[in-house]
Coordinates of C-alpha atoms in Angstrom, one line a residue:
M1 CA 28.4 6.5 13.8
E2 CA 26.3 9.6 13.8
K3 CA 22.5 9.1 13.9
Y4 CA 19.9 10.2 11.4
D5 CA 17.6 13.0 12.4
Y6 CA 14.5 10.9 11.3
L7 CA 13.9 7.2 10.8
I8 CA 10.8 7.0 8.7
V9 CA 9.0 3.7 8.8
G10 CA 7.0 3.5 5.6
S11 CA 7.7 5.0 2.2
G12 CA 4.1 6.0 1.2
L13 CA 2.9 9.5 0.6
F14 CA 3.1 10.6 4.3
G15 CA 6.6 9.2 4.8
A16 CA 8.0 10.5 1.5
T17 CA 6.5 13.9 1.9
F18 CA 7.7 14.2 5.5
A19 CA 11.2 13.3 4.3
Y20 CA 11.1 16.0 1.7
K21 CA 10.0 18.6 4.2
A22 CA 12.6 17.5 6.8
R23 CA 15.4 17.6 4.2
Q24 CA 14.4 21.1 3.3
A25 CA 15.1 22.0 6.9
G26 CA 18.6 20.4 6.6
K27 CA 17.6 17.2 8.4
R28 CA 18.9 13.7 7.5
C29 CA 16.4 11.0 6.9
L30 CA 16.4 7.2 6.5
V31 CA 13.2 5.8 4.9
I32 CA 12.6 2.1 5.3
D33 CA 9.8 -0.1 4.0
R34 CA 9.1 -3.8 4.5
R35 CA 7.9 -4.1 0.9
Q36 CA 10.6 -4.4 -1.8
H37 CA 9.7 -1.1 -3.4
L38 CA 9.1 2.5 -2.4
G39 CA 5.8 4.3 -2.6
G40 CA 3.5 2.3 -0.3
N41 CA 0.1 1.8 -2.0
V42 CA 0.7 4.3 -4.8
Y43 CA 3.5 2.2 -6.2
C44 CA 3.2 1.5 -9.9
S45 CA 4.6 -1.6 -11.6
P46 CA 5.8 -0.5 -15.1
L47 CA 4.9 -3.2 -17.7
Q48 CA 6.1 -3.5 -21.2
P49 CA 6.0 -7.0 -22.7
P50 CA 8.8 -7.8 -25.1
P51 CA 8.0 -7.4 -28.8
V52 CA 6.9 -10.5 -30.7
S53 CA 9.4 -9.6 -33.5
P54 CA 11.9 -6.8 -33.9
S55 CA 10.3 -3.6 -35.2
P56 CA 12.0 -1.7 -38.1
N57 CA 10.6 1.5 -36.5
P58 CA 11.1 1.2 -32.7
S59 CA 8.8 3.4 -30.6
P60 CA 10.1 6.4 -28.7
E61 CA 11.4 5.7 -25.2
G62 CA 8.5 5.0 -22.8
R63 CA 5.9 4.4 -25.6
G64 CA 3.9 1.3 -24.7
V65 CA 4.9 1.3 -21.0
I66 CA 1.8 0.8 -18.9
N67 CA 2.1 1.8 -15.2
V68 CA 0.0 -0.7 -13.3
H69 CA -1.4 0.6 -10.1
K70 CA -0.4 -2.5 -8.1
Y71 CA -2.5 -1.7 -5.1
G72 CA -5.6 -0.4 -6.8
A73 CA -6.6 2.7 -8.7
H74 CA -5.2 6.0 -7.3
I75 CA -6.6 9.2 -8.7
F76 CA -5.2 12.4 -7.2
H77 CA -7.8 15.2 -6.6
T78 CA -7.9 18.3 -4.5
S79 CA -9.2 21.8 -4.2
N80 CA -6.2 22.9 -2.2
K81 CA -4.0 24.9 -4.6
E82 CA -1.0 24.7 -2.2
V83 CA -1.0 20.9 -2.4
W84 CA -1.7 20.9 -6.2
D85 CA 1.2 23.3 -6.8
F86 CA 3.5 21.3 -4.5
V87 CA 3.0 17.9 -6.2
N88 CA 3.3 19.5 -9.7
S89 CA 6.6 21.1 -8.6
I90 CA 7.9 17.5 -8.0
V91 CA 6.4 16.0 -11.2
P92 CA 3.8 17.4 -13.7
F93 CA 0.4 15.8 -13.6
N94 CA -1.8 14.9 -16.7
R95 CA -5.4 15.8 -17.4
Y96 CA -7.0 12.5 -16.3
T97 CA -10.6 13.0 -15.1
N98 CA -12.2 10.2 -13.1
S99 CA -15.5 9.1 -14.8
P100 CA -16.2 5.5 -13.7
V101 CA -19.0 3.4 -15.2
A102 CA -21.2 0.9 -13.3
N103 CA -22.1 -2.4 -14.9
Y104 CA -25.3 -4.0 -13.5
H105 CA -26.2 -7.3 -15.2
G106 CA -24.8 -5.8 -18.5
E107 CA -26.6 -2.5 -18.1
L108 CA -24.1 0.4 -18.1
Y109 CA -24.6 3.5 -15.9
N110 CA -22.5 6.6 -15.5
L111 CA -21.1 7.5 -12.1
P112 CA -21.5 9.6 -10.0
F113 CA -25.3 9.7 -10.0
N114 CA -26.1 12.4 -12.5
M115 CA -28.5 13.1 -15.3
N116 CA -26.8 10.6 -17.6
T117 CA -27.5 8.0 -14.9
F118 CA -31.2 9.0 -14.4
N119 CA -31.8 9.1 -18.2
R120 CA -30.5 5.5 -18.4
L121 CA -32.6 4.4 -15.4
W122 CA -36.0 6.1 -16.1
G123 CA -35.7 7.8 -19.5
V124 CA -36.0 11.3 -17.9
R125 CA -34.5 14.2 -19.7
T126 CA -34.8 17.2 -17.4
P127 CA -33.6 17.8 -13.9
E128 CA -37.2 18.4 -12.7
E129 CA -38.3 15.0 -14.0
A130 CA -35.4 13.3 -12.2
K131 CA -36.0 15.2 -9.0
R132 CA -39.6 14.1 -8.9
K133 CA -38.7 10.5 -9.5
I134 CA -36.2 10.4 -6.7
E135 CA -38.5 12.3 -4.3
E136 CA -41.3 9.8 -5.0
Q137 CA -39.0 6.9 -4.0
R138 CA -37.5 8.7 -1.1
A139 CA -41.0 9.4 0.3
E140 CA -41.9 5.7 0.1
A141 CA -38.8 4.8 2.1
V142 CA -39.4 7.5 4.7
A143 CA -43.0 6.4 5.1
A144 CA -41.9 2.8 5.7
L145 CA -39.9 3.9 8.7
A146 CA -43.1 5.2 10.4
G147 CA -41.3 8.1 12.1
R148 CA -38.2 6.2 13.4
E149 CA -34.6 6.8 12.3
P150 CA -33.0 4.4 9.8
A151 CA -31.6 1.4 11.6
N152 CA -29.1 0.2 9.0
L153 CA -27.3 1.2 5.8
E154 CA -30.1 -0.1 3.6
E155 CA -32.8 2.0 5.2
Q156 CA -30.5 5.0 5.2
A157 CA -29.6 4.7 1.5
L158 CA -33.3 4.3 0.5
T159 CA -34.2 7.5 2.3
L160 CA -31.4 9.3 0.4
V161 CA -31.8 8.1 -3.2
G162 CA -34.8 5.7 -3.4
K163 CA -35.0 2.1 -4.4
D164 CA -34.0 2.1 -8.1
V165 CA -30.6 3.8 -7.5
F166 CA -30.0 1.8 -4.3
E167 CA -30.9 -1.7 -5.7
K168 CA -29.0 -1.3 -9.0
L169 CA -26.0 0.7 -8.1
I170 CA -25.4 0.5 -4.3
K171 CA -26.9 -2.5 -2.6
E172 CA -24.9 -5.5 -4.0
Y173 CA -21.8 -3.5 -4.6
T174 CA -21.7 -2.4 -1.0
E175 CA -22.4 -5.9 0.2
K176 CA -19.4 -7.2 -1.9
Q177 CA -17.2 -4.5 -0.4
W178 CA -18.1 -5.1 3.2
G179 CA -18.8 -8.9 3.1
R180 CA -22.1 -8.5 4.8
K181 CA -25.7 -7.5 4.0
C182 CA -26.7 -3.8 3.9
T183 CA -29.2 -4.6 6.6
E184 CA -26.3 -5.6 8.9
L185 CA -24.2 -2.5 8.3
P186 CA -24.7 0.6 10.5
A187 CA -26.6 3.5 9.0
F188 CA -23.8 6.1 9.7
I189 CA -21.5 4.5 7.1
I190 CA -23.5 6.5 4.5
K191 CA -24.2 10.0 5.7
R192 CA -25.0 11.3 2.3
L193 CA -25.0 10.2 -1.3
P194 CA -24.1 12.9 -3.8
V195 CA -26.8 13.4 -6.5
R196 CA -26.2 15.8 -9.4
F197 CA -28.9 17.1 -11.6
V198 CA -26.5 17.9 -14.5
Y199 CA -25.1 15.9 -17.3
D200 CA -21.6 15.6 -15.8
N201 CA -19.7 12.3 -15.3
N202 CA -16.8 13.9 -13.5
Y203 CA -16.7 11.9 -10.2
F204 CA -15.0 14.6 -8.1
N205 CA -16.0 18.1 -7.3
D206 CA -12.5 19.2 -6.7
K207 CA -10.8 21.9 -8.8
Y208 CA -7.8 19.8 -9.6
Q209 CA -7.3 16.2 -10.5
G210 CA -4.9 14.0 -12.5
I211 CA -2.2 11.4 -12.5
P212 CA 1.6 12.0 -12.4
I213 CA 3.0 11.8 -15.9
G214 CA 5.1 8.7 -15.8
G215 CA 3.2 7.2 -12.8
Y216 CA 3.3 7.7 -9.1
N217 CA 6.8 6.3 -8.8
K218 CA 8.0 9.6 -10.3
L219 CA 6.3 11.5 -7.5
I220 CA 7.9 9.3 -4.8
E221 CA 11.3 9.4 -6.4
G222 CA 11.1 13.1 -6.7
L223 CA 10.1 13.5 -3.0
L224 CA 13.1 11.4 -1.9
A225 CA 15.7 12.7 -4.5
P226 CA 18.4 15.2 -3.7
L227 CA 17.1 18.7 -3.3
N228 CA 17.9 21.0 -6.2
P229 CA 19.5 23.4 -5.3
P230 CA 20.7 21.9 -1.9
R231 CA 19.1 23.7 1.1
R232 CA 21.3 26.4 2.5
G233 CA 23.2 25.3 5.6
T234 CA 23.7 21.7 4.6
D235 CA 26.9 20.2 3.4
P236 CA 26.0 17.1 1.4
V237 CA 29.5 16.2 0.2
G238 CA 31.3 16.7 3.4
R239 CA 28.7 15.0 5.6
E240 CA 28.3 12.0 3.4
E241 CA 31.6 10.4 4.1
K242 CA 32.1 11.0 7.8
S243 CA 28.7 11.2 9.5
L244 CA 25.9 8.9 8.2
P245 CA 25.8 5.1 8.8
C246 CA 27.0 2.8 6.1
G247 CA 28.0 5.6 3.7
G248 CA 24.7 7.3 3.7
R249 CA 24.0 10.2 1.4
S250 CA 22.7 13.3 3.1
E251 CA 21.8 15.2 -0.1
G252 CA 18.9 12.8 -0.7
A253 CA 16.9 10.6 1.7
D254 CA 18.6 7.3 2.4
T255 CA 16.3 4.3 1.7
L256 CA 16.1 0.6 2.5
V257 CA 13.3 -1.5 1.2
G258 CA 12.5 -5.1 2.0
I259 CA 13.4 -4.6 5.7
D260 CA 11.1 -5.7 8.5
I261 CA 12.4 -4.8 12.0
P262 CA 10.7 -6.0 15.2
L263 CA 8.8 -3.2 17.0
N264 CA 8.4 -4.9 20.3
A265 CA 10.2 -7.2 22.7
A266 CA 10.8 -10.8 21.6
K267 CA 8.0 -13.3 22.4
K268 CA 10.2 -16.4 22.0
S269 CA 13.6 -16.9 23.6
V270 CA 16.7 -18.1 21.8
G271 CA 19.6 -19.4 23.9
L272 CA 22.9 -19.6 22.0
S273 CA 25.4 -19.3 24.8
D274 CA 26.4 -22.9 24.7
G275 CA 27.0 -22.8 20.9
Q276 CA 24.1 -25.2 20.3
Y277 CA 22.4 -23.5 17.3
R278 CA 19.7 -26.1 17.3
A279 CA 18.3 -24.0 20.2
T280 CA 16.7 -21.8 17.6
A281 CA 14.8 -24.8 16.1
N282 CA 11.5 -26.4 17.0
R283 CA 12.8 -29.5 18.7
D284 CA 10.1 -31.8 17.5
N285 CA 10.9 -31.1 13.8
Y286 CA 14.6 -30.3 14.1
D287 CA 16.1 -33.6 12.7
L288 CA 13.9 -33.4 9.6
L289 CA 14.5 -29.7 9.1
K290 CA 18.2 -30.1 9.6
E291 CA 18.4 -32.8 6.9
N292 CA 16.3 -30.6 4.5
A293 CA 18.7 -27.7 5.2
R294 CA 21.7 -29.9 4.4
Q295 CA 20.2 -30.8 1.0
M296 CA 19.4 -27.2 0.2
R297 CA 23.0 -26.2 0.9
K298 CA 24.1 -28.8 -1.6
E299 CA 21.7 -27.4 -4.3
P300 CA 21.7 -23.6 -4.0
T301 CA 20.1 -21.4 -6.5
E302 CA 22.2 -19.1 -8.7
A303 CA 21.2 -16.1 -6.5
E304 CA 22.0 -18.0 -3.2
D305 CA 25.4 -18.9 -4.6
A306 CA 26.0 -15.3 -5.6
F307 CA 25.0 -14.0 -2.2
W308 CA 27.1 -16.5 -0.3
E309 CA 30.2 -15.5 -2.4
L310 CA 29.4 -11.9 -1.8
V311 CA 29.1 -12.0 2.0
S312 CA 32.1 -14.4 2.3
A313 CA 34.4 -12.1 0.4
K314 CA 33.4 -8.5 1.4
G315 CA 34.9 -8.2 4.9
L316 CA 31.6 -7.5 6.7
D317 CA 33.2 -8.5 10.0
V318 CA 30.2 -10.8 10.8
K319 CA 29.5 -14.4 10.1
F320 CA 26.5 -15.5 8.0
R321 CA 25.1 -19.1 8.1
R322 CA 23.1 -20.5 5.2
Q323 CA 20.0 -22.6 5.2
H324 CA 19.7 -22.4 8.9
V325 CA 16.8 -23.8 11.0
I326 CA 14.9 -21.3 13.2
G327 CA 11.6 -22.4 14.7
N328 CA 9.8 -24.3 12.1
F329 CA 11.6 -22.6 9.2
I330 CA 14.7 -22.9 7.2
V331 CA 15.9 -19.4 6.5
D332 CA 18.2 -18.6 3.5
F333 CA 20.9 -16.8 5.4
V334 CA 21.3 -15.6 9.0
C335 CA 23.8 -13.6 11.0
L336 CA 23.1 -14.8 14.5
E337 CA 25.5 -12.3 16.0
K338 CA 23.3 -9.4 14.8
N339 CA 19.9 -11.2 14.7
L340 CA 19.6 -10.5 10.9
I341 CA 17.9 -12.9 8.5
V342 CA 18.3 -12.4 4.7
E343 CA 15.8 -14.1 2.4
I344 CA 16.4 -14.3 -1.4
D345 CA 13.1 -14.1 -3.2
G346 CA 12.2 -15.4 -6.7
G347 CA 9.3 -14.3 -8.9
Y348 CA 6.8 -16.7 -7.2
H349 CA 6.8 -14.5 -4.1
D350 CA 4.6 -12.1 -6.1
D351 CA 1.7 -14.5 -5.7
V352 CA -0.9 -13.3 -3.2
E353 CA -1.1 -16.5 -1.2
Q354 CA 2.7 -16.8 -1.2
Q355 CA 2.9 -13.2 0.1
I356 CA 0.5 -14.1 3.0
E357 CA 2.7 -17.1 3.8
D358 CA 5.8 -14.9 3.7
N359 CA 4.2 -12.3 6.0
L360 CA 3.2 -15.0 8.5
R361 CA 6.7 -16.5 8.4
T362 CA 8.3 -13.0 8.9
Q363 CA 6.1 -12.3 11.9
E364 CA 7.1 -15.6 13.6
L365 CA 10.7 -14.9 12.9
K366 CA 10.3 -11.4 14.3
D367 CA 8.9 -13.0 17.5
Y368 CA 12.5 -14.3 18.0
R369 CA 13.7 -10.7 17.6
F370 CA 15.2 -11.3 14.2
T371 CA 15.2 -8.5 11.6
I372 CA 14.4 -9.7 8.1
L373 CA 15.8 -8.3 4.9
R374 CA 14.3 -9.5 1.7
L375 CA 16.3 -9.3 -1.6
Q376 CA 15.3 -10.2 -5.1
N377 CA 17.2 -12.7 -7.2
E378 CA 17.9 -10.2 -9.9
E379 CA 19.5 -7.6 -7.6
V380 CA 21.7 -10.2 -5.9
I381 CA 23.0 -11.4 -9.3
G382 CA 23.1 -8.1 -11.1
N383 CA 23.8 -5.4 -8.5
P384 CA 26.2 -6.7 -5.8
Q385 CA 27.3 -3.2 -4.8
E386 CA 23.7 -2.2 -3.9
V387 CA 23.2 -5.5 -2.1
I388 CA 26.3 -4.9 0.1
R389 CA 24.9 -1.4 0.9
K390 CA 21.6 -2.9 2.0
I391 CA 23.3 -5.6 4.1
K392 CA 25.5 -3.1 5.9
L393 CA 22.5 -0.8 6.7
A394 CA 20.4 -3.8 7.7
L395 CA 23.1 -5.0 10.1
W396 CA 23.2 -1.5 11.7
L397 CA 19.5 -1.3 12.0
A398 CA 19.1 -4.9 13.4
E399 CA 21.1 -3.8 16.4
K400 CA 18.5 -1.3 17.3
A401 CA 15.6 -3.8 17.6
P402 CA 13.1 -3.8 19.1
L403 CA 12.5 -0.5 17.4
R404 CA 10.2 1.0 20.1
E405 CA 13.0 0.7 22.6
G406 CA 16.0 1.2 20.4
F407 CA 15.1 3.8 17.8
G408 CA 16.9 6.5 19.8
E409 CA 20.2 4.8 18.9
A410 CA 19.4 5.2 15.2
C411 CA 17.7 8.6 15.0
N412 CA 16.5 11.6 17.0
A413 CA 12.8 11.0 16.2
L414 CA 10.7 8.2 14.6
V415 CA 8.1 8.7 12.0
Y416 CA 5.8 5.6 12.0
T417 CA 3.2 4.9 9.3
G418 CA 2.5 1.2 10.0
P419 CA -0.6 -0.2 11.6
L420 CA -1.4 1.7 14.8
D421 CA -2.3 -1.3 16.9
E422 CA 0.8 -3.2 15.8
Y423 CA 3.1 -0.5 17.2
F424 CA 1.6 -1.1 20.7
D425 CA 1.8 -4.9 20.3
Y426 CA -2.0 -5.1 20.2
Q427 CA -2.1 -4.5 24.0
L428 CA -5.7 -3.1 23.8
G429 CA -6.9 -5.6 21.2
R430 CA -6.7 -5.8 17.4
L431 CA -8.3 -3.3 15.1
D432 CA -10.3 -4.7 12.2
W433 CA -9.5 -4.0 8.6
R434 CA -10.9 -4.7 5.2
T435 CA -8.6 -5.6 2.4
V436 CA -8.6 -6.1 -1.4
T437 CA -6.8 -8.5 -3.7
F438 CA -6.2 -8.3 -7.4
K439 CA -6.0 -10.6 -10.4
T440 CA -4.0 -8.8 -13.1
R441 CA -3.5 -10.0 -16.7
I442 CA -2.4 -8.7 -20.1
E443 CA -5.0 -8.5 -22.8
Q444 CA -3.7 -8.6 -26.4
T445 CA -6.0 -5.7 -27.5
P446 CA -5.3 -2.0 -27.4
N447 CA -8.6 -1.1 -25.7
F448 CA -10.4 -3.7 -23.4
Q449 CA -13.2 -1.8 -21.8
G450 CA -12.9 1.8 -23.0
N451 CA -12.6 3.2 -19.4
A452 CA -10.1 3.2 -16.6
V453 CA -12.6 2.0 -14.0
V454 CA -15.8 -0.1 -14.4
N455 CA -17.7 -1.1 -11.2
Y456 CA -19.6 -4.3 -11.2
T457 CA -22.6 -3.7 -8.9
S458 CA -24.3 -7.2 -8.9
H459 CA -23.5 -10.3 -6.9
D460 CA -23.2 -12.5 -10.0
V461 CA -19.8 -11.0 -10.7
P462 CA -17.4 -11.8 -7.8
Y463 CA -15.1 -8.8 -8.2
T464 CA -16.1 -5.2 -7.3
R465 CA -14.4 -3.5 -10.3
V466 CA -12.1 -3.9 -13.3
I467 CA -9.3 -1.4 -13.8
E468 CA -7.7 -0.9 -17.2
H469 CA -4.5 0.9 -16.3
K470 CA -3.5 2.4 -19.6
H471 CA -6.5 4.9 -19.5
F472 CA -4.9 6.7 -16.6
E473 CA -2.1 8.0 -18.8
M474 CA -2.9 7.3 -22.4
F475 CA -5.5 9.3 -24.3
G476 CA -6.9 9.4 -27.8
Q477 CA -4.6 7.8 -30.4
E478 CA -2.1 6.9 -27.7
V479 CA -4.4 4.2 -26.5
Y480 CA -4.1 2.5 -29.9
D481 CA -0.4 3.2 -30.4
C482 CA 0.1 0.7 -27.5
P483 CA -1.1 -2.6 -28.9
F484 CA -1.7 -4.4 -25.6
T485 CA -3.5 -3.5 -22.3
V486 CA -3.4 -4.5 -18.7
V487 CA -6.5 -5.1 -16.6
S488 CA -7.0 -5.9 -12.9
E489 CA -10.0 -7.5 -11.3
E490 CA -10.4 -6.1 -7.7
Y491 CA -11.8 -8.4 -5.0
S492 CA -12.9 -7.1 -1.6
T493 CA -12.4 -9.5 1.2
E494 CA -12.2 -9.9 5.0
Y495 CA -8.8 -9.2 6.4
R496 CA -6.9 -12.2 7.9
E497 CA -3.5 -12.2 9.5
G498 CA -0.7 -12.0 6.9
M499 CA -2.8 -9.9 4.4
E500 CA -2.2 -6.3 3.6
P501 CA -4.5 -4.0 5.6
Y502 CA -6.3 -1.5 3.4
Y503 CA -9.3 0.1 4.9
P504 CA -10.3 0.9 8.6
V505 CA -13.6 -0.6 9.6
N506 CA -15.8 2.4 10.6
D507 CA -18.0 0.9 13.3
E508 CA -18.5 1.7 17.0
R509 CA -16.1 -1.0 18.4
N510 CA -13.2 0.0 16.1
N511 CA -13.7 3.7 16.5
R512 CA -13.7 3.3 20.3
L513 CA -10.6 1.1 20.2
A514 CA -8.8 3.4 17.7
D515 CA -9.4 6.4 20.0
A516 CA -7.8 4.5 22.9
Y517 CA -4.8 3.7 20.8
R518 CA -4.6 7.3 19.6
E519 CA -4.4 8.4 23.3
L520 CA -1.4 6.0 23.7
A521 CA 0.2 7.5 20.6
A522 CA -0.2 11.0 21.9
R523 CA 2.0 10.1 24.9
E524 CA 4.8 8.6 22.9
E525 CA 7.8 11.0 22.9
K526 CA 9.7 11.8 19.7
V527 CA 7.3 9.6 17.6
I528 CA 5.0 10.9 14.8
F529 CA 2.2 8.7 13.7
G530 CA 1.1 9.4 10.1
G531 CA -0.9 8.0 7.3
R532 CA -3.9 5.8 7.0
L533 CA -2.5 2.8 8.9
G534 CA -0.7 4.9 11.5
Q535 CA -3.8 6.9 12.4
Y536 CA -6.5 4.3 11.6
K537 CA -8.4 6.7 9.4
Y538 CA -9.3 6.7 5.7
F539 CA -7.6 9.5 3.8
D540 CA -7.5 10.6 0.2
M541 CA -4.0 11.3 -1.1
A542 CA -4.1 15.1 -1.0
P543 CA -5.0 15.4 2.7
I544 CA -2.1 13.0 3.5
I545 CA 0.3 15.3 1.7
E546 CA -1.1 18.4 3.3
Q547 CA -0.9 16.8 6.7
A548 CA 2.8 15.8 6.2
L549 CA 3.7 19.3 4.9
H550 CA 2.1 20.9 8.0
T551 CA 3.5 18.4 10.6
D552 CA 5.9 20.2 13.1
L553 CA 9.4 18.9 13.1
P554 CA 10.3 17.7 16.6

């Protein structure tokens, strides 16, 4: 089979935009993601609860659908007209303007810090009154330093905005975000704090901002969809049948979600030459696990039955085993010949703690050099043709593991947007991350808090903010035309293995370690490192798209 031009690991904004640019140049791309959806952290989960009773006047298509920002609020903003015009050429953006509110013990303050904030704090009405108040408090903080530089974040912030703004709107919120006291955080984390002496609640200074109409999934789908018209010099119809693996389609980017391929060499050996498949099992637990596996084979779920029938009847030229013991786990299905495990997931796998367990399980199975493909119950039962496509492509990719050594058999160049230290098998040490978790619920009211984002800046509330998702895309009467709403409480927490890494930790140790990893990355041939995880840098969305558009094609 002919190779792809690019194998893109990660379907977030960098990966999807790079795929769009590459396909404009006539290149063929395969985009893979270990999550069971495209879009990375901008993915939106559309939610429309079923009606309580049939309506005599059904709503127009799409009315009442709330796009839930599954991985936290994402507001697109930029002053770069090239980037703004580009994303709007893929999908039109709405007029959303980010104007968050801060809640401190029930007192509400507008953000960013502006005249509305200062009027609420001190009752001042003019910019000069506000400036004098802030300068008085800044002077107190500077005097307390007695000529030395600020030694921590608290001292730095006090010299920038004074005690009232700091204590009500910064201190406890920052401590919740970082999990440590402001006196224990380095001063350089806050280099400046924007203060506006105008009555303007627009959080961003950029010329353009908004949300894709229909949600960010529309943007990602548009970036990966067939080009219209096809780029001159490509032959989508002719190339589709005879060149790409597993019936790939060159007019759009090929995609495979739910796949996790080992990057590095196996850490645990598996000997199967004697046909004793118990060699993959933990010997201490094997007898118990084997009996449990036997019982599970007798009582399969509907989706497991459907999958077994599918792979038994479709002439895949490989043998799958079901409920097979590997290490300390019983996997749903495994092709030992190709080192591919297939797991069938039900709805409970959406639970945060279950996802952490799944990720740890996946990592241990990858240590045996197994590739893991996760499928959902619904697609196995309802879309067998798509499941077969995924299996064929996963079998083909599994042969290329570990990916650092074998990607050249699958593609001419690799685009990697996963964690930077993971690519190098943590050989210099692990980088630190902060992460967030969410508790999302439906409220049976059309308008829960009156704003998309409300920050909770005191310790007595455990979460950092509450997001009401409908306000990103519904305005005016539209808010009340949709009778329910969806809210998410956001919790900042220390990262532990198995969790989703979100934010790089900007301190001396991690900056030094990241620089060392970046030096290793610069030496990798035919590998592009992109995105927040792949570069260990925090980026807004617009700079990521700009970076992908301007990346040279190797």
